[in-house]
Amino acid sequence: LLEQLQRVHNQRQECYFARRKPSYTVFDRSAMERFAQTGRQSDHFFAFRPYTPQERVRILTHLRGQAMQNPNFHVYFFKPEYESPPMEITLFEGMGTLMAKPGTDYDLAGDHAETLITQESFCQCYKNYFLQDLLEKQVMNGEETIAELDRLIEIAKNA
């Protein structure tokens, strides 16, 4: 079962980076620093072990490379002065907005909390907010983002 889950996870990652449509990701700096130190994501599946320091370096280096070379992949970090929302928010192709409480680890028997809103007008409003406010005013620029990824890679190397 874990091998099947790993295949699904790997396919998800491949699709995320190989798609030919723009994708935008904004990371919370403290959450990514915890990942670099511990190997656990804020939505870490409860049955998966933490990533090793070597895997973390590989993941962060891959993110950095994608940010530098993939014209469809856009990654940012919130500015230090911006207080990021207390939830993870994902817009899926304008078809649904998923909100999940970080750290719920997808153990559905535990403290898991998420909601999916599929109302078209809500999704469009969130997309407009994301593109016209968050990306324009609340995130680090490209150089700062690459510098932050470099800092996280060093943390993971020394973890």
PDB file of C-alpha atoms in Angstrom:
ATOM      1  CA  LEU A   1       0.000   0.000   0.000  1.00  0.00           C
ATOM      2  CA  LEU A   2       2.818   2.404   0.833  1.00  0.00           C
ATOM      3  CA  GLU A   3       4.445   1.675  -2.537  1.00  0.00           C
ATOM      4  CA  GLN A   4       1.175   2.618  -4.252  1.00  0.00           C
ATOM      5  CA  LEU A   5       0.975   5.822  -2.222  1.00  0.00           C
ATOM      6  CA  GLN A   6       4.566   6.638  -3.159  1.00  0.00           C
ATOM      7  CA  ARG A   7       3.760   6.154  -6.862  1.00  0.00           C
ATOM      8  CA  VAL A   8       0.759   8.475  -6.565  1.00  0.00           C
ATOM      9  CA  HIS A   9       2.889  11.047  -4.741  1.00  0.00           C
ATOM     10  CA  ASN A  10       5.614  10.845  -7.392  1.00  0.00           C
ATOM     11  CA  GLN A  11       3.040  11.221 -10.193  1.00  0.00           C
ATOM     12  CA  ARG A  12       1.585  14.232  -8.399  1.00  0.00           C
ATOM     13  CA  GLN A  13       5.025  15.839  -8.206  1.00  0.00           C
ATOM     14  CA  GLU A  14       5.812  15.080 -11.851  1.00  0.00           C
ATOM     15  CA  CYS A  15       2.523  16.620 -12.959  1.00  0.00           C
ATOM     16  CA  TYR A  16       3.130  19.664 -10.782  1.00  0.00           C
ATOM     17  CA  PHE A  17       6.393  20.524 -12.520  1.00  0.00           C
ATOM     18  CA  ALA A  18       5.755  19.208 -16.056  1.00  0.00           C
ATOM     19  CA  ARG A  19       2.391  20.815 -16.713  1.00  0.00           C
ATOM     20  CA  ARG A  20       2.294  23.423 -19.438  1.00  0.00           C
ATOM     21  CA  LYS A  21       0.039  25.798 -17.532  1.00  0.00           C
ATOM     22  CA  PRO A  22       1.316  28.417 -15.103  1.00  0.00           C
ATOM     23  CA  SER A  23       1.318  27.388 -11.463  1.00  0.00           C
ATOM     24  CA  TYR A  24       1.972  29.689  -8.542  1.00  0.00           C
ATOM     25  CA  THR A  25       3.065  28.645  -5.084  1.00  0.00           C
ATOM     26  CA  VAL A  26       3.614  30.904  -2.103  1.00  0.00           C
ATOM     27  CA  PHE A  27       5.422  29.386   0.860  1.00  0.00           C
ATOM     28  CA  ASP A  28       5.483  30.522   4.452  1.00  0.00           C
ATOM     29  CA  ARG A  29       9.153  30.996   5.350  1.00  0.00           C
ATOM     30  CA  SER A  30       8.844  29.490   8.837  1.00  0.00           C
ATOM     31  CA  ALA A  31       7.005  26.411   7.518  1.00  0.00           C
ATOM     32  CA  MET A  32       9.716  25.827   4.913  1.00  0.00           C
ATOM     33  CA  GLU A  33      12.420  26.338   7.520  1.00  0.00           C
ATOM     34  CA  ARG A  34      10.744  23.656   9.677  1.00  0.00           C
ATOM     35  CA  PHE A  35      10.734  21.379   6.613  1.00  0.00           C
ATOM     36  CA  ALA A  36      14.453  22.032   6.022  1.00  0.00           C
ATOM     37  CA  GLN A  37      15.192  21.222   9.684  1.00  0.00           C
ATOM     38  CA  THR A  38      12.829  18.294  10.299  1.00  0.00           C
ATOM     39  CA  GLY A  39      11.882  16.811   6.926  1.00  0.00           C
ATOM     40  CA  ARG A  40       8.175  17.106   7.674  1.00  0.00           C
ATOM     41  CA  GLN A  41       5.807  19.119   5.522  1.00  0.00           C
ATOM     42  CA  SER A  42       2.861  21.038   6.921  1.00  0.00           C
ATOM     43  CA  ASP A  43       0.593  18.509   5.143  1.00  0.00           C
ATOM     44  CA  HIS A  44       2.848  15.497   5.729  1.00  0.00           C
ATOM     45  CA  PHE A  45       0.938  12.257   5.246  1.00  0.00           C
ATOM     46  CA  PHE A  46       0.886  10.447   8.599  1.00  0.00           C
ATOM     47  CA  ALA A  47       2.156   7.127   7.171  1.00  0.00           C
ATOM     48  CA  PHE A  48       5.269   8.649   5.550  1.00  0.00           C
ATOM     49  CA  ARG A  49       8.554   9.011   7.354  1.00  0.00           C
ATOM     50  CA  PRO A  50      10.186  12.445   7.452  1.00  0.00           C
ATOM     51  CA  TYR A  51      12.450  13.243   4.512  1.00  0.00           C
ATOM     52  CA  THR A  52      16.144  12.676   5.181  1.00  0.00           C
ATOM     53  CA  PRO A  53      18.540  15.661   5.080  1.00  0.00           C
ATOM     54  CA  GLN A  54      19.772  14.454   1.669  1.00  0.00           C
ATOM     55  CA  GLU A  55      16.213  14.230   0.342  1.00  0.00           C
ATOM     56  CA  ARG A  56      15.453  17.720   1.699  1.00  0.00           C
ATOM     57  CA  VAL A  57      18.498  19.143  -0.078  1.00  0.00           C
ATOM     58  CA  ARG A  58      17.423  17.413  -3.293  1.00  0.00           C
ATOM     59  CA  ILE A  59      13.841  18.716  -2.976  1.00  0.00           C
ATOM     60  CA  LEU A  60      14.883  22.280  -2.216  1.00  0.00           C
ATOM     61  CA  THR A  61      17.532  22.241  -4.954  1.00  0.00           C
ATOM     62  CA  HIS A  62      14.903  20.974  -7.391  1.00  0.00           C
ATOM     63  CA  LEU A  63      12.519  23.783  -6.367  1.00  0.00           C
ATOM     64  CA  ARG A  64      15.319  26.296  -6.902  1.00  0.00           C
ATOM     65  CA  GLY A  65      16.107  24.866 -10.348  1.00  0.00           C
ATOM     66  CA  GLN A  66      12.453  24.912 -11.353  1.00  0.00           C
ATOM     67  CA  ALA A  67      12.129  28.518 -10.155  1.00  0.00           C
ATOM     68  CA  MET A  68      15.129  29.476 -12.285  1.00  0.00           C
ATOM     69  CA  GLN A  69      14.376  27.454 -15.431  1.00  0.00           C
ATOM     70  CA  ASN A  70      10.709  26.473 -15.714  1.00  0.00           C
ATOM     71  CA  PRO A  71       8.668  29.305 -17.278  1.00  0.00           C
ATOM     72  CA  ASN A  72       5.414  27.795 -15.979  1.00  0.00           C
ATOM     73  CA  PHE A  73       6.529  27.298 -12.376  1.00  0.00           C
ATOM     74  CA  HIS A  74       6.429  30.336 -10.120  1.00  0.00           C
ATOM     75  CA  VAL A  75       7.458  30.071  -6.487  1.00  0.00           C
ATOM     76  CA  TYR A  76       7.514  32.812  -3.891  1.00  0.00           C
ATOM     77  CA  PHE A  77       7.811  33.342  -0.158  1.00  0.00           C
ATOM     78  CA  PHE A  78       5.656  35.685   1.845  1.00  0.00           C
ATOM     79  CA  LYS A  79       7.490  38.864   2.845  1.00  0.00           C
ATOM     80  CA  PRO A  80       8.747  38.744   6.453  1.00  0.00           C
ATOM     81  CA  GLU A  81       6.331  41.490   7.527  1.00  0.00           C
ATOM     82  CA  TYR A  82       3.290  39.719   6.048  1.00  0.00           C
ATOM     83  CA  GLU A  83       1.402  37.490   8.444  1.00  0.00           C
ATOM     84  CA  SER A  84       0.494  34.466   6.365  1.00  0.00           C
ATOM     85  CA  PRO A  85      -2.962  32.917   6.737  1.00  0.00           C
ATOM     86  CA  PRO A  86      -3.364  30.183   9.367  1.00  0.00           C
ATOM     87  CA  MET A  87      -4.331  27.690   6.670  1.00  0.00           C
ATOM     88  CA  GLU A  88      -3.136  26.264   3.394  1.00  0.00           C
ATOM     89  CA  ILE A  89      -5.180  27.443   0.434  1.00  0.00           C
ATOM     90  CA  THR A  90      -5.071  25.801  -2.996  1.00  0.00           C
ATOM     91  CA  LEU A  91      -6.999  26.854  -6.078  1.00  0.00           C
ATOM     92  CA  PHE A  92      -7.480  23.945  -8.482  1.00  0.00           C
ATOM     93  CA  GLU A  93      -7.808  25.223 -12.061  1.00  0.00           C
ATOM     94  CA  GLY A  94     -10.504  27.624 -10.915  1.00  0.00           C
ATOM     95  CA  MET A  95     -12.754  24.636 -10.187  1.00  0.00           C
ATOM     96  CA  GLY A  96     -12.355  24.492  -6.432  1.00  0.00           C
ATOM     97  CA  THR A  97     -10.628  26.179  -3.542  1.00  0.00           C
ATOM     98  CA  LEU A  98      -9.255  23.817  -0.898  1.00  0.00           C
ATOM     99  CA  MET A  99      -8.560  25.153   2.574  1.00  0.00           C
ATOM    100  CA  ALA A 100      -6.754  22.932   5.030  1.00  0.00           C
ATOM    101  CA  LYS A 101      -5.466  23.431   8.534  1.00  0.00           C
ATOM    102  CA  PRO A 102      -1.664  22.984   8.474  1.00  0.00           C
ATOM    103  CA  GLY A 103      -0.290  20.114  10.484  1.00  0.00           C
ATOM    104  CA  THR A 104      -3.371  17.915  10.192  1.00  0.00           C
ATOM    105  CA  ASP A 105      -1.177  15.286   8.454  1.00  0.00           C
ATOM    106  CA  TYR A 106      -4.080  13.636   6.643  1.00  0.00           C
ATOM    107  CA  ASP A 107      -4.664  11.150   9.446  1.00  0.00           C
ATOM    108  CA  LEU A 108      -8.434  11.321   9.039  1.00  0.00           C
ATOM    109  CA  ALA A 109      -8.938   9.768  12.466  1.00  0.00           C
ATOM    110  CA  GLY A 110      -6.987  12.645  14.035  1.00  0.00           C
ATOM    111  CA  ASP A 111      -7.323  16.415  14.113  1.00  0.00           C
ATOM    112  CA  HIS A 112      -7.903  16.788  10.381  1.00  0.00           C
ATOM    113  CA  ALA A 113      -9.688  19.862   9.055  1.00  0.00           C
ATOM    114  CA  GLU A 114     -10.265  20.889   5.446  1.00  0.00           C
ATOM    115  CA  THR A 115     -12.963  22.279   3.224  1.00  0.00           C
ATOM    116  CA  LEU A 116     -13.438  22.448  -0.529  1.00  0.00           C
ATOM    117  CA  ILE A 117     -15.423  25.324  -2.001  1.00  0.00           C
ATOM    118  CA  THR A 118     -16.530  24.768  -5.587  1.00  0.00           C
ATOM    119  CA  GLN A 119     -18.708  27.853  -6.055  1.00  0.00           C
ATOM    120  CA  GLU A 120     -17.429  29.440  -9.276  1.00  0.00           C
ATOM    121  CA  SER A 121     -17.801  33.050  -8.092  1.00  0.00           C
ATOM    122  CA  PHE A 122     -15.854  32.344  -4.891  1.00  0.00           C
ATOM    123  CA  CYS A 123     -13.052  30.660  -6.841  1.00  0.00           C
ATOM    124  CA  GLN A 124     -12.835  33.625  -9.225  1.00  0.00           C
ATOM    125  CA  CYS A 125     -12.741  36.092  -6.316  1.00  0.00           C
ATOM    126  CA  TYR A 126      -9.969  34.122  -4.632  1.00  0.00           C
ATOM    127  CA  LYS A 127      -8.005  33.913  -7.895  1.00  0.00           C
ATOM    128  CA  ASN A 128      -8.293  37.685  -8.366  1.00  0.00           C
ATOM    129  CA  TYR A 129      -7.180  38.300  -4.775  1.00  0.00           C
ATOM    130  CA  PHE A 130      -4.252  35.930  -5.192  1.00  0.00           C
ATOM    131  CA  LEU A 131      -3.044  37.411  -8.490  1.00  0.00           C
ATOM    132  CA  GLN A 132      -3.811  41.065  -7.807  1.00  0.00           C
ATOM    133  CA  ASP A 133      -2.960  41.424  -4.129  1.00  0.00           C
ATOM    134  CA  LEU A 134      -0.815  38.594  -2.812  1.00  0.00           C
ATOM    135  CA  LEU A 135       1.485  38.229  -5.818  1.00  0.00           C
ATOM    136  CA  GLU A 136       1.772  41.962  -6.387  1.00  0.00           C
ATOM    137  CA  LYS A 137       2.247  43.157  -2.796  1.00  0.00           C
ATOM    138  CA  GLN A 138       2.849  40.409  -0.249  1.00  0.00           C
ATOM    139  CA  VAL A 139       5.625  38.186  -1.627  1.00  0.00           C
ATOM    140  CA  MET A 140       9.382  38.406  -2.021  1.00  0.00           C
ATOM    141  CA  ASN A 141      10.737  39.144  -5.481  1.00  0.00           C
ATOM    142  CA  GLY A 142      12.568  36.537  -7.587  1.00  0.00           C
ATOM    143  CA  GLU A 143      16.063  37.317  -6.269  1.00  0.00           C
ATOM    144  CA  GLU A 144      14.886  37.238  -2.657  1.00  0.00           C
ATOM    145  CA  THR A 145      13.078  33.950  -3.296  1.00  0.00           C
ATOM    146  CA  ILE A 146      16.217  32.318  -4.733  1.00  0.00           C
ATOM    147  CA  ALA A 147      18.263  33.634  -1.785  1.00  0.00           C
ATOM    148  CA  GLU A 148      15.695  32.154   0.609  1.00  0.00           C
ATOM    149  CA  LEU A 149      15.859  28.789  -1.158  1.00  0.00           C
ATOM    150  CA  ASP A 150      19.667  28.915  -0.900  1.00  0.00           C
ATOM    151  CA  ARG A 151      19.374  29.591   2.854  1.00  0.00           C
ATOM    152  CA  LEU A 152      16.978  26.654   3.256  1.00  0.00           C
ATOM    153  CA  ILE A 153      19.286  24.355   1.311  1.00  0.00           C
ATOM    154  CA  GLU A 154      22.089  25.216   3.737  1.00  0.00           C
ATOM    155  CA  ILE A 155      19.814  24.517   6.714  1.00  0.00           C
ATOM    156  CA  ALA A 156      18.893  21.120   5.246  1.00  0.00           C
ATOM    157  CA  LYS A 157      22.567  20.303   4.609  1.00  0.00           C
ATOM    158  CA  ASN A 158      23.360  20.983   8.260  1.00  0.00           C
ATOM    159  CA  ALA A 159      20.276  19.269   9.750  1.00  0.00           C
TER     160      ALA A 159
END
